[in-house]
Every structure is written in structure tokens, then in C-alpha cells.
């Protein structure tokens, strides 16, 4: 069963159990997937990787919104966004630890022969496929910058 079908069956279960947070979040995610499918010139069916990309984007939106609500002294809304983020996280692949990301970066630097910050694009390109959906892009970017600047 694919990820989209899993989301649909989990939505049915959440509705039956009257879990408003889970059902509302899954509805939003399914809508985002549908919007992605119909965007562009032709409607198409998303691959599992594309669905994971959509889920990652939605999870990132929830994280950022939770931070902004916390800054604005709105703990109720912040908690709501975090809860939605946790629901979405259940459908994402396991996230890589910071140490695992550092190992991948070190291997990418060695394989590309990157020497300094100017080679950041080479390193990011080399590890992009390995970390897609498994690590936060801003974390990876900052770790690559620090590794290329000389600090590990």
C-alpha cells in the first residue's frame, strides 16, 4: 500500500475515532498532495518520493509556524502546530542524526575534492540524493558551511 493510500485509510480511522487533530492534518496533507498533482500543465500521479517531498514541506511549514507563534506569545497555537507536525512526521522516513549527516558530508567533501566555501554547491549536489526527505536542508547547509570553513 502506497503512502497516499495509507494517509487515506488513516484519515478514515481518525474520523471514526473523532480525532480532530489527526483528521484535520491528514486532510490538509492530502489536499497539498492533490494540489501538487494538478499543478502544472497536466494532472499527474505523484511518486512516493514526490509525496515525501510534499510531506517534508508541510512539516517544515508546521515547524516554522510553531516557532512564530511561540515568538508571538501564542503557546496555544504553537502547540497546535507542533501536534500537526508530529502527525505529519509519522509518515516521513526516519530522520538522519546530525552525526550521520556529518559523515555523509565528510564523504561528499572527499569525493568531490571540495576545498573551501566556494565548493559548497558541489558538496550539496553530491549529498542531495542521500539526504532527501531524511534531514532538514537548513541543518545540512549549515553543517556543510562549517565543514568547508574548516570547523567540524
Coordinates of C-alpha atoms in Angstrom, one line a residue:
X1 CA 0.0 0.0 0.0
X2 CA 1.4 3.4 -1.0
X3 CA 1.8 6.4 1.2
X4 CA -1.2 8.2 -0.3
X5 CA -3.4 5.1 0.4
X6 CA -2.0 4.9 3.9
X7 CA -3.0 8.5 4.5
X8 CA -6.5 7.9 3.2
X9 CA -7.0 4.8 5.4
X10 CA -5.6 6.7 8.4
X11 CA -8.0 9.6 7.7
X12 CA -10.9 7.2 7.8
X13 CA -9.7 5.8 11.1
X14 CA -9.2 9.3 12.6
X15 CA -12.7 10.4 11.5
X16 CA -14.2 7.2 13.1
X17 CA -12.4 7.9 16.3
X18 CA -13.3 11.6 16.2
X19 CA -9.6 12.6 16.4
X20 CA -9.9 16.2 15.1
X21 CA -6.2 17.0 15.1
X22 CA -5.2 13.9 13.1
X23 CA -8.1 14.0 10.7
X24 CA -7.6 17.8 10.1
X25 CA -3.9 17.4 9.5
X26 CA -4.3 14.4 7.1
X27 CA -6.9 16.3 5.2
X28 CA -4.5 19.2 4.8
X29 CA -1.7 16.9 3.7
X30 CA -4.0 15.1 1.2
X31 CA -5.1 18.5 -0.2
X32 CA -1.4 19.5 -0.6
X33 CA -0.7 16.3 -2.4
X34 CA -3.7 16.8 -4.7
X35 CA -2.7 20.4 -5.4
X36 CA 0.8 19.2 -6.4
X37 CA -0.8 16.6 -8.6
X38 CA -2.9 19.1 -10.6
X39 CA -0.3 21.9 -10.7
X40 CA 1.4 22.4 -14.0
X41 CA 0.0 21.8 -17.5
X42 CA -1.2 18.3 -16.9
X43 CA -2.6 16.4 -14.0
X44 CA -0.3 13.5 -12.9
X45 CA 0.1 11.0 -10.1
X46 CA 2.9 11.7 -7.7
X47 CA 5.6 9.2 -7.0
X48 CA 6.4 8.1 -3.4
X49 CA 9.5 10.4 -3.4
X50 CA 7.4 13.4 -4.5
X51 CA 4.8 12.7 -1.8
X52 CA 7.6 12.6 0.7
X53 CA 8.8 15.9 -0.6
X54 CA 5.3 17.4 -0.1
X55 CA 5.1 15.9 3.4
X56 CA 8.5 17.4 4.2
X57 CA 7.4 20.8 3.0
X58 CA 4.2 20.6 5.1
X59 CA 6.2 19.5 8.2
X60 CA 8.5 22.4 7.7
X61 CA 5.6 24.8 7.5
X62 CA 4.3 23.5 10.8
X63 CA 7.7 23.8 12.5
X64 CA 8.1 27.4 11.3
X65 CA 4.6 28.3 12.2
X66 CA 5.0 26.9 15.7
X67 CA 8.2 28.9 16.2
X68 CA 6.5 32.1 15.0
X69 CA 3.5 31.5 17.3
X70 CA 5.9 30.9 20.2
X71 CA 7.7 34.2 19.5
X72 CA 4.3 36.0 19.3
X73 CA 3.5 34.6 22.8
X74 CA 0.7 32.3 21.4
X75 CA 1.5 29.0 23.1
X76 CA -1.9 27.5 22.3
X77 CA -1.4 28.0 18.5
X78 CA 2.2 26.9 18.8
X79 CA 1.2 23.6 20.5
X80 CA -1.5 23.1 17.8
X81 CA 1.1 23.5 15.0
X82 CA 3.6 21.1 16.8
X83 CA 0.8 18.5 17.2
X84 CA 0.1 18.7 13.4
X85 CA 3.9 18.5 12.7
X86 CA 4.0 15.3 14.8
X87 CA 1.2 13.7 12.9
X88 CA 3.0 14.5 9.6
X89 CA 6.3 13.2 11.0
X90 CA 4.8 9.7 11.4
X91 CA 4.6 9.5 7.6
X92 CA 8.1 10.7 6.8
X93 CA 11.2 8.5 6.7
X94 CA 13.3 8.3 9.8
X95 CA 15.4 11.5 10.1
X96 CA 19.2 11.2 10.0
X97 CA 21.1 12.2 13.1
X98 CA 23.5 15.1 13.0
X99 CA 26.4 12.7 13.2
X100 CA 25.2 10.7 10.3
X101 CA 24.8 13.9 8.2
X102 CA 28.3 14.9 9.2
X103 CA 29.7 11.6 8.0
X104 CA 27.8 12.0 4.6
X105 CA 29.2 15.5 4.3
X106 CA 32.8 14.3 5.0
X107 CA 32.4 11.6 2.4
X108 CA 31.0 14.1 -0.1
X109 CA 33.8 16.6 0.5
X110 CA 36.4 13.8 0.0
X111 CA 34.7 12.5 -3.2
X112 CA 34.3 16.0 -4.8
X113 CA 37.6 17.3 -3.7
X114 CA 36.0 20.4 -2.2
X115 CA 38.5 22.8 -0.7
X116 CA 36.5 25.8 0.6
X117 CA 33.2 27.6 0.8
X118 CA 33.2 28.2 -2.9
X119 CA 32.7 24.5 -3.4
X120 CA 29.5 24.3 -1.3
X121 CA 27.3 23.7 -4.4
X122 CA 29.4 20.6 -5.4
X123 CA 29.1 19.1 -1.9
X124 CA 25.3 19.9 -1.6
X125 CA 24.8 18.3 -5.1
X126 CA 26.7 15.2 -4.1
X127 CA 24.7 14.5 -0.9
X128 CA 21.3 15.8 -2.0
X129 CA 20.1 12.4 -3.1
X130 CA 21.2 10.7 0.1
X131 CA 19.5 13.1 2.4
X132 CA 16.4 13.9 0.5
X133 CA 13.5 13.8 3.0
X134 CA 15.8 12.4 5.7
X135 CA 17.3 15.6 7.0
X136 CA 16.4 19.3 7.3
X137 CA 18.0 21.3 4.5
X138 CA 19.0 24.2 6.6
X139 CA 20.8 21.9 9.1
X140 CA 22.7 20.3 6.2
X141 CA 23.5 23.6 4.7
X142 CA 24.9 25.0 7.9
X143 CA 26.9 21.8 8.6
X144 CA 28.4 21.9 5.0
X145 CA 29.3 25.6 5.5
X146 CA 31.1 24.9 8.8
X147 CA 32.9 21.8 7.4
X148 CA 34.1 23.8 4.4
X149 CA 35.1 26.7 6.5
X150 CA 37.4 24.3 8.4
X151 CA 35.4 23.7 11.6
X152 CA 33.9 20.3 12.3

